[in-house]
Amino acid sequence: MIQFFYENLPESVNTDYKQWLEDLILSEGKKLGEINYIFCDDEYLLKINQDYLQHDYYTDIITFDYVKGKTISAEIFVSLQRISDNASTLSRDPEEELRRVLAHGILHLAGYKDKTEEEEKEMRRMEDLYLAKYKDLKNLN
């Protein structure tokens, strides 16, 4: 089950994202366990980054991995402020940047890494693949 949490869930988080993310998980040969997306602001995520990862910088996403075997479970914290800023800086559509980050968290849970240049290229390729699948899904409806 995929759940979204936020005091006031932003309109940009569509309920059809749940089906798209579940399809992503299944496409990767994994099973859906329990995934909680927690949408927050920069300061909230910075505190998590400091307290749990000992990193003192802003980030757009932090994923707590509870994967067991092929079952994907996690708590995924997402800074909507950081996504908005990144979208502006990169001249991207904010909703597409949000989808990219949501997929990014799941791809990490599916085993993709992005520490090396080669891993990062593969991560971007997979993000682009699933972003295109989202657009295809939207065009069918």
Tab-separated table of N, CA and C in Angstrom:
chain	number	residue	atom	x	y	z
A	1	MET	N	0.844	-1.164	0.000
A	1	MET	CA	0.000	0.000	0.000
A	1	MET	C	0.897	1.238	0.000
A	2	ILE	N	0.556	2.202	-0.858
A	2	ILE	CA	1.260	3.472	-0.911
A	2	ILE	C	0.358	4.532	-0.303
A	3	GLN	N	0.926	5.284	0.656
A	3	GLN	CA	0.153	6.339	1.311
A	3	GLN	C	0.930	7.645	1.252
A	4	PHE	N	0.185	8.757	1.177
A	4	PHE	CA	0.773	10.085	1.171
A	4	PHE	C	0.334	10.812	2.435
A	5	PHE	N	1.306	11.441	3.126
A	5	PHE	CA	1.003	12.180	4.339
A	5	PHE	C	1.519	13.610	4.225
A	6	TYR	N	0.707	14.548	4.644
A	6	TYR	CA	1.060	15.957	4.677
A	6	TYR	C	-0.090	16.671	5.356
A	7	GLU	N	0.197	17.735	6.059
A	7	GLU	CA	-0.889	18.456	6.729
A	7	GLU	C	-1.973	18.851	5.739
A	8	ASN	N	-1.573	19.441	4.636
A	8	ASN	CA	-2.487	19.770	3.550
A	8	ASN	C	-1.854	19.215	2.285
A	9	LEU	N	-2.309	18.059	1.854
A	9	LEU	CA	-1.699	17.403	0.703
A	9	LEU	C	-1.759	18.325	-0.500
A	10	PRO	N	-0.616	18.627	-1.098
A	10	PRO	CA	-0.609	19.535	-2.236
A	10	PRO	C	-1.401	18.966	-3.411
A	11	GLU	N	-2.033	19.849	-4.148
A	11	GLU	CA	-2.812	19.409	-5.300
A	11	GLU	C	-1.952	18.674	-6.315
A	12	SER	N	-0.656	19.000	-6.363
A	12	SER	CA	0.238	18.384	-7.345
A	12	SER	C	0.462	16.898	-7.077
A	13	VAL	N	0.091	16.409	-5.893
A	13	VAL	CA	0.236	14.980	-5.601
A	13	VAL	C	-1.084	14.306	-5.976
A	14	ASN	N	-1.112	13.783	-7.161
A	14	ASN	CA	-2.320	13.144	-7.679
A	14	ASN	C	-2.461	11.731	-7.148
A	15	THR	N	-3.694	11.312	-6.967
A	15	THR	CA	-3.912	9.948	-6.489
A	15	THR	C	-3.477	8.928	-7.535
A	16	ASP	N	-3.422	9.311	-8.809
A	16	ASP	CA	-2.964	8.360	-9.829
A	16	ASP	C	-1.471	8.085	-9.716
A	17	TYR	N	-0.748	8.879	-8.928
A	17	TYR	CA	0.660	8.581	-8.680
A	17	TYR	C	0.801	7.229	-7.985
A	18	LYS	N	-0.159	6.881	-7.160
A	18	LYS	CA	-0.085	5.607	-6.436
A	18	LYS	C	-0.042	4.437	-7.407
A	19	GLN	N	-0.930	4.435	-8.394
A	19	GLN	CA	-0.949	3.338	-9.377
A	19	GLN	C	0.329	3.326	-10.193
A	20	TRP	N	0.793	4.496	-10.600
A	20	TRP	CA	2.028	4.611	-11.377
A	20	TRP	C	3.224	4.072	-10.578
A	21	LEU	N	3.313	4.426	-9.303
A	21	LEU	CA	4.419	3.948	-8.471
A	21	LEU	C	4.322	2.446	-8.223
A	22	GLU	N	3.107	1.952	-8.043
A	22	GLU	CA	2.943	0.511	-7.885
A	22	GLU	C	3.360	-0.217	-9.161
A	23	ASP	N	2.993	0.321	-10.319
A	23	ASP	CA	3.408	-0.266	-11.595
A	23	ASP	C	4.928	-0.273	-11.729
A	24	LEU	N	5.574	0.809	-11.270
A	24	LEU	CA	7.036	0.880	-11.293
A	24	LEU	C	7.622	-0.272	-10.477
A	25	ILE	N	7.101	-0.469	-9.280
A	25	ILE	CA	7.594	-1.537	-8.399
A	25	ILE	C	7.430	-2.901	-9.073
A	26	LEU	N	6.267	-3.149	-9.628
A	26	LEU	CA	6.004	-4.437	-10.282
A	26	LEU	C	6.878	-4.610	-11.518
A	27	SER	N	7.110	-3.530	-12.264
A	27	SER	CA	7.968	-3.588	-13.454
A	27	SER	C	9.403	-3.960	-13.101
A	28	GLU	N	9.812	-3.635	-11.894
A	28	GLU	CA	11.152	-3.962	-11.431
A	28	GLU	C	11.225	-5.365	-10.809
A	29	GLY	N	10.137	-6.114	-10.916
A	29	GLY	CA	10.122	-7.476	-10.399
A	29	GLY	C	10.017	-7.547	-8.886
A	30	LYS	N	9.483	-6.484	-8.281
A	30	LYS	CA	9.353	-6.420	-6.830
A	30	LYS	C	7.883	-6.478	-6.433
A	31	LYS	N	7.650	-6.626	-5.137
A	31	LYS	CA	6.291	-6.634	-4.585
A	31	LYS	C	6.106	-5.384	-3.732
A	32	LEU	N	4.877	-4.890	-3.717
A	32	LEU	CA	4.573	-3.715	-2.905
A	32	LEU	C	4.284	-4.132	-1.476
A	33	GLY	N	5.044	-3.572	-0.569
A	33	GLY	CA	4.784	-3.741	0.853
A	33	GLY	C	4.029	-2.523	1.336
A	34	GLU	N	4.641	-1.766	2.240
A	34	GLU	CA	4.028	-0.546	2.743
A	34	GLU	C	4.996	0.611	2.526
A	35	ILE	N	4.545	1.597	1.767
A	35	ILE	CA	5.363	2.776	1.492
A	35	ILE	C	4.599	4.009	1.952
A	36	ASN	N	5.244	4.787	2.793
A	36	ASN	CA	4.668	6.037	3.266
A	36	ASN	C	5.517	7.192	2.752
A	37	TYR	N	4.914	8.046	1.948
A	37	TYR	CA	5.551	9.282	1.522
A	37	TYR	C	5.118	10.363	2.497
A	38	ILE	N	6.085	11.066	3.071
A	38	ILE	CA	5.799	12.143	3.992
A	38	ILE	C	6.313	13.430	3.344
A	39	PHE	N	5.378	14.305	2.953
A	39	PHE	CA	5.740	15.558	2.304
A	39	PHE	C	5.941	16.622	3.372
A	40	CYS	N	7.073	17.327	3.287
A	40	CYS	CA	7.434	18.274	4.331
A	40	CYS	C	8.154	19.471	3.723
A	41	ASP	N	8.647	20.336	4.591
A	41	ASP	CA	9.398	21.495	4.116
A	41	ASP	C	10.899	21.249	4.333
A	42	ASP	N	11.698	22.190	3.864
A	42	ASP	CA	13.156	22.052	3.944
A	42	ASP	C	13.664	21.874	5.372
A	43	GLU	N	13.141	22.661	6.293
A	43	GLU	CA	13.651	22.614	7.664
A	43	GLU	C	13.368	21.260	8.331
A	44	TYR	N	12.197	20.720	8.067
A	44	TYR	CA	11.835	19.412	8.626
A	44	TYR	C	12.791	18.337	8.099
A	45	LEU	N	13.043	18.367	6.789
A	45	LEU	CA	13.916	17.345	6.190
A	45	LEU	C	15.375	17.565	6.590
A	46	LEU	N	15.786	18.812	6.742
A	46	LEU	CA	17.146	19.091	7.215
A	46	LEU	C	17.356	18.478	8.592
A	47	LYS	N	16.377	18.615	9.468
A	47	LYS	CA	16.477	18.047	10.824
A	47	LYS	C	16.611	16.525	10.762
A	48	ILE	N	15.851	15.884	9.896
A	48	ILE	CA	15.976	14.425	9.729
A	48	ILE	C	17.366	14.083	9.210
A	49	ASN	N	17.839	14.843	8.244
A	49	ASN	CA	19.162	14.605	7.679
A	49	ASN	C	20.249	14.729	8.750
A	50	GLN	N	20.110	15.723	9.609
A	50	GLN	CA	21.087	15.924	10.695
A	50	GLN	C	20.979	14.828	11.750
A	51	ASP	N	19.762	14.540	12.181
A	51	ASP	CA	19.553	13.610	13.289
A	51	ASP	C	19.846	12.159	12.930
A	52	TYR	N	19.460	11.737	11.740
A	52	TYR	CA	19.560	10.323	11.391
A	52	TYR	C	20.736	9.992	10.484
A	53	LEU	N	21.174	10.948	9.680
A	53	LEU	CA	22.246	10.660	8.724
A	53	LEU	C	23.521	11.463	9.000
A	54	GLN	N	23.462	12.344	10.014
A	54	GLN	CA	24.584	13.203	10.363
A	54	GLN	C	25.073	14.022	9.157
A	55	HIS	N	24.131	14.457	8.305
A	55	HIS	CA	24.436	15.337	7.173
A	55	HIS	C	23.822	16.696	7.477
A	56	ASP	N	24.584	17.754	7.247
A	56	ASP	CA	24.086	19.090	7.545
A	56	ASP	C	23.859	19.875	6.255
A	57	TYR	N	22.923	19.379	5.435
A	57	TYR	CA	22.579	20.077	4.202
A	57	TYR	C	21.157	19.716	3.800
A	58	TYR	N	20.605	20.596	2.965
A	58	TYR	CA	19.250	20.375	2.452
A	58	TYR	C	19.284	19.313	1.366
A	59	THR	N	18.193	18.581	1.272
A	59	THR	CA	18.045	17.563	0.239
A	59	THR	C	16.569	17.489	-0.144
A	60	ASP	N	16.302	16.881	-1.280
A	60	ASP	CA	14.903	16.783	-1.708
A	60	ASP	C	14.221	15.519	-1.216
A	61	ILE	N	15.018	14.501	-0.876
A	61	ILE	CA	14.426	13.217	-0.484
A	61	ILE	C	15.352	12.461	0.468
A	62	ILE	N	14.752	11.824	1.439
A	62	ILE	CA	15.456	10.859	2.300
A	62	ILE	C	14.568	9.627	2.379
A	63	THR	N	15.166	8.485	2.118
A	63	THR	CA	14.430	7.227	2.096
A	63	THR	C	14.933	6.310	3.207
A	64	PHE	N	14.015	5.869	4.040
A	64	PHE	CA	14.330	4.862	5.055
A	64	PHE	C	13.848	3.528	4.513
A	65	ASP	N	14.801	2.674	4.252
A	65	ASP	CA	14.608	1.414	3.536
A	65	ASP	C	14.217	0.304	4.502
A	66	TYR	N	13.023	-0.278	4.286
A	66	TYR	CA	12.559	-1.428	5.070
A	66	TYR	C	12.307	-2.622	4.156
A	67	VAL	N	13.054	-2.699	3.050
A	67	VAL	CA	12.883	-3.762	2.065
A	67	VAL	C	13.240	-5.102	2.696
A	68	LYS	N	12.388	-6.099	2.431
A	68	LYS	CA	12.661	-7.481	2.855
A	68	LYS	C	12.502	-8.356	1.624
A	69	GLY	N	13.626	-8.909	1.165
A	69	GLY	CA	13.574	-9.728	-0.040
A	69	GLY	C	13.121	-8.882	-1.219
A	70	LYS	N	12.048	-9.311	-1.865
A	70	LYS	CA	11.519	-8.578	-3.018
A	70	LYS	C	10.390	-7.625	-2.647
A	71	THR	N	10.070	-7.542	-1.359
A	71	THR	CA	8.970	-6.680	-0.918
A	71	THR	C	9.515	-5.302	-0.556
A	72	ILE	N	9.015	-4.302	-1.281
A	72	ILE	CA	9.450	-2.921	-1.116
A	72	ILE	C	8.601	-2.236	-0.049
A	73	SER	N	9.246	-1.811	1.021
A	73	SER	CA	8.602	-1.051	2.097
A	73	SER	C	9.562	0.058	2.509
A	74	ALA	N	8.999	1.211	2.850
A	74	ALA	CA	9.858	2.338	3.221
A	74	ALA	C	9.045	3.491	3.763
A	75	GLU	N	9.758	4.405	4.404
A	75	GLU	CA	9.257	5.738	4.704
A	75	GLU	C	10.106	6.668	3.860
A	76	ILE	N	9.446	7.495	3.053
A	76	ILE	CA	10.145	8.384	2.130
A	76	ILE	C	9.726	9.818	2.441
A	77	PHE	N	10.691	10.613	2.896
A	77	PHE	CA	10.444	12.009	3.232
A	77	PHE	C	10.841	12.871	2.042
A	78	VAL	N	9.948	13.770	1.637
A	78	VAL	CA	10.150	14.587	0.446
A	78	VAL	C	9.944	16.059	0.801
A	79	SER	N	10.946	16.882	0.497
A	79	SER	CA	10.822	18.327	0.707
A	79	SER	C	10.214	18.964	-0.539
A	80	LEU	N	8.987	19.439	-0.404
A	80	LEU	CA	8.325	20.098	-1.527
A	80	LEU	C	8.999	21.428	-1.859
A	81	GLN	N	9.558	22.106	-0.854
A	81	GLN	CA	10.300	23.342	-1.107
A	81	GLN	C	11.514	23.074	-1.988
A	82	ARG	N	12.258	22.027	-1.652
A	82	ARG	CA	13.480	21.711	-2.393
A	82	ARG	C	13.127	21.320	-3.837
A	83	ILE	N	12.060	20.564	-4.011
A	83	ILE	CA	11.644	20.165	-5.364
A	83	ILE	C	11.278	21.396	-6.181
A	84	SER	N	10.563	22.321	-5.573
A	84	SER	CA	10.177	23.553	-6.259
A	84	SER	C	11.417	24.359	-6.649
A	85	ASP	N	12.349	24.498	-5.726
A	85	ASP	CA	13.586	25.235	-6.012
A	85	ASP	C	14.400	24.545	-7.102
A	86	ASN	N	14.516	23.221	-7.012
A	86	ASN	CA	15.266	22.477	-8.025
A	86	ASN	C	14.623	22.607	-9.400
A	87	ALA	N	13.310	22.528	-9.450
A	87	ALA	CA	12.602	22.653	-10.728
A	87	ALA	C	12.894	24.018	-11.346
A	88	SER	N	12.873	25.053	-10.524
A	88	SER	CA	13.152	26.405	-11.008
A	88	SER	C	14.598	26.518	-11.505
A	89	THR	N	15.531	26.026	-10.710
A	89	THR	CA	16.951	26.081	-11.063
A	89	THR	C	17.245	25.311	-12.347
A	90	LEU	N	16.592	24.159	-12.509
A	90	LEU	CA	16.846	23.288	-13.659
A	90	LEU	C	15.905	23.561	-14.836
A	91	SER	N	15.059	24.569	-14.685
A	91	SER	CA	14.056	24.911	-15.714
A	91	SER	C	13.199	23.700	-16.086
A	92	ARG	N	12.698	23.029	-15.065
A	92	ARG	CA	11.827	21.866	-15.250
A	92	ARG	C	10.434	22.173	-14.726
A	93	ASP	N	9.480	21.427	-15.212
A	93	ASP	CA	8.126	21.508	-14.705
A	93	ASP	C	8.122	20.982	-13.263
A	94	PRO	N	7.573	21.732	-12.296
A	94	PRO	CA	7.592	21.289	-10.897
A	94	PRO	C	6.901	19.943	-10.676
A	95	GLU	N	5.806	19.674	-11.374
A	95	GLU	CA	5.129	18.387	-11.193
A	95	GLU	C	5.972	17.237	-11.721
A	96	GLU	N	6.666	17.461	-12.835
A	96	GLU	CA	7.543	16.409	-13.357
A	96	GLU	C	8.720	16.190	-12.423
A	97	GLU	N	9.243	17.259	-11.849
A	97	GLU	CA	10.340	17.118	-10.883
A	97	GLU	C	9.866	16.340	-9.657
A	98	LEU	N	8.651	16.597	-9.212
A	98	LEU	CA	8.081	15.829	-8.103
A	98	LEU	C	7.994	14.353	-8.472
A	99	ARG	N	7.482	14.056	-9.660
A	99	ARG	CA	7.388	12.646	-10.086
A	99	ARG	C	8.771	12.008	-10.165
A	100	ARG	N	9.752	12.770	-10.650
A	100	ARG	CA	11.122	12.239	-10.740
A	100	ARG	C	11.627	11.840	-9.353
A	101	VAL	N	11.390	12.685	-8.378
A	101	VAL	CA	11.858	12.408	-7.014
A	101	VAL	C	11.104	11.218	-6.413
A	102	LEU	N	9.796	11.141	-6.652
A	102	LEU	CA	9.026	9.995	-6.142
A	102	LEU	C	9.552	8.689	-6.730
A	103	ALA	N	9.821	8.701	-8.041
A	103	ALA	CA	10.365	7.505	-8.697
A	103	ALA	C	11.775	7.211	-8.197
A	104	HIS	N	12.561	8.252	-7.989
A	104	HIS	CA	13.941	8.105	-7.520
A	104	HIS	C	14.001	7.297	-6.220
A	105	GLY	N	13.127	7.630	-5.290
A	105	GLY	CA	13.097	6.900	-4.023
A	105	GLY	C	12.795	5.425	-4.217
A	106	ILE	N	11.822	5.126	-5.055
A	106	ILE	CA	11.467	3.724	-5.329
A	106	ILE	C	12.610	3.002	-6.033
A	107	LEU	N	13.257	3.668	-6.979
A	107	LEU	CA	14.373	3.043	-7.698
A	107	LEU	C	15.513	2.693	-6.754
A	108	HIS	N	15.786	3.559	-5.774
A	108	HIS	CA	16.792	3.198	-4.767
A	108	HIS	C	16.377	1.917	-4.048
A	109	LEU	N	15.114	1.831	-3.680
A	109	LEU	CA	14.623	0.651	-2.965
A	109	LEU	C	14.682	-0.604	-3.834
A	110	ALA	N	14.607	-0.409	-5.142
A	110	ALA	CA	14.684	-1.539	-6.080
A	110	ALA	C	16.128	-1.946	-6.364
A	111	GLY	N	17.090	-1.192	-5.811
A	111	GLY	CA	18.488	-1.590	-5.935
A	111	GLY	C	19.363	-0.664	-6.758
A	112	TYR	N	18.808	0.377	-7.337
A	112	TYR	CA	19.616	1.312	-8.123
A	112	TYR	C	20.365	2.259	-7.191
A	113	LYS	N	21.576	2.579	-7.580
A	113	LYS	CA	22.419	3.482	-6.802
A	113	LYS	C	22.749	4.697	-7.671
A	114	ASP	N	23.321	5.731	-7.051
A	114	ASP	CA	23.708	6.914	-7.818
A	114	ASP	C	24.951	7.594	-7.253
A	115	LYS	N	25.847	6.796	-6.687
A	115	LYS	CA	27.064	7.350	-6.082
A	115	LYS	C	28.150	7.622	-7.125
A	116	THR	N	28.277	6.761	-8.116
A	116	THR	CA	29.281	6.964	-9.168
A	116	THR	C	28.617	7.606	-10.377
A	117	GLU	N	29.443	8.115	-11.276
A	117	GLU	CA	28.919	8.741	-12.489
A	117	GLU	C	28.113	7.740	-13.320
A	118	GLU	N	28.612	6.527	-13.422
A	118	GLU	CA	27.922	5.482	-14.193
A	118	GLU	C	26.581	5.101	-13.547
A	119	GLU	N	26.581	4.955	-12.224
A	119	GLU	CA	25.339	4.655	-11.504
A	119	GLU	C	24.329	5.798	-11.669
A	120	GLU	N	24.824	7.022	-11.613
A	120	GLU	CA	23.935	8.175	-11.751
A	120	GLU	C	23.303	8.220	-13.147
A	121	LYS	N	24.084	7.893	-14.171
A	121	LYS	CA	23.542	7.842	-15.536
A	121	LYS	C	22.425	6.806	-15.635
A	122	GLU	N	22.656	5.642	-15.037
A	122	GLU	CA	21.649	4.589	-15.066
A	122	GLU	C	20.400	5.001	-14.281
A	123	MET	N	20.590	5.658	-13.140
A	123	MET	CA	19.456	6.144	-12.348
A	123	MET	C	18.641	7.126	-13.176
A	124	ARG	N	19.299	8.078	-13.832
A	124	ARG	CA	18.576	9.062	-14.662
A	124	ARG	C	17.839	8.379	-15.802
A	125	ARG	N	18.477	7.389	-16.406
A	125	ARG	CA	17.833	6.652	-17.499
A	125	ARG	C	16.552	5.978	-17.013
A	126	MET	N	16.618	5.365	-15.835
A	126	MET	CA	15.444	4.692	-15.292
A	126	MET	C	14.370	5.701	-14.881
A	127	GLU	N	14.769	6.814	-14.304
A	127	GLU	CA	13.792	7.860	-13.976
A	127	GLU	C	13.064	8.308	-15.242
A	128	ASP	N	13.844	8.567	-16.293
A	128	ASP	CA	13.254	9.015	-17.563
A	128	ASP	C	12.302	7.964	-18.127
A	129	LEU	N	12.680	6.707	-18.016
A	129	LEU	CA	11.828	5.613	-18.499
A	129	LEU	C	10.478	5.638	-17.780
A	130	TYR	N	10.500	5.738	-16.466
A	130	TYR	CA	9.248	5.701	-15.707
A	130	TYR	C	8.464	7.008	-15.812
A	131	LEU	N	9.143	8.132	-16.028
A	131	LEU	CA	8.429	9.383	-16.289
A	131	LEU	C	7.672	9.278	-17.611
A	132	ALA	N	8.295	8.652	-18.604
A	132	ALA	CA	7.627	8.451	-19.894
A	132	ALA	C	6.434	7.508	-19.734
A	133	LYS	N	6.586	6.484	-18.893
A	133	LYS	CA	5.463	5.558	-18.654
A	133	LYS	C	4.302	6.277	-17.982
A	134	TYR	N	4.612	7.239	-17.108
A	134	TYR	CA	3.544	8.022	-16.475
A	134	TYR	C	2.785	8.816	-17.532
A	135	LYS	N	3.520	9.451	-18.431
A	135	LYS	CA	2.874	10.229	-19.495
A	135	LYS	C	2.028	9.326	-20.379
A	136	ASP	N	2.520	8.116	-20.687
A	136	ASP	CA	1.754	7.165	-21.488
A	136	ASP	C	0.463	6.782	-20.769
A	137	LEU	N	0.563	6.546	-19.458
A	137	LEU	CA	-0.600	6.205	-18.639
A	137	LEU	C	-1.621	7.339	-18.675
A	138	LYS	N	-1.162	8.579	-18.556
A	138	LYS	CA	-2.051	9.740	-18.579
A	138	LYS	C	-2.721	9.898	-19.946
A	139	ASN	N	-1.980	9.579	-21.012
A	139	ASN	CA	-2.537	9.705	-22.371
A	139	ASN	C	-3.610	8.665	-22.652
A	140	LEU	N	-3.566	7.536	-21.941
A	140	LEU	CA	-4.581	6.493	-22.111
A	140	LEU	C	-5.896	6.903	-21.483
A	141	ASN	N	-5.826	7.756	-20.477
A	141	ASN	CA	-7.043	8.152	-19.744
A	141	ASN	C	-7.708	9.347	-20.349
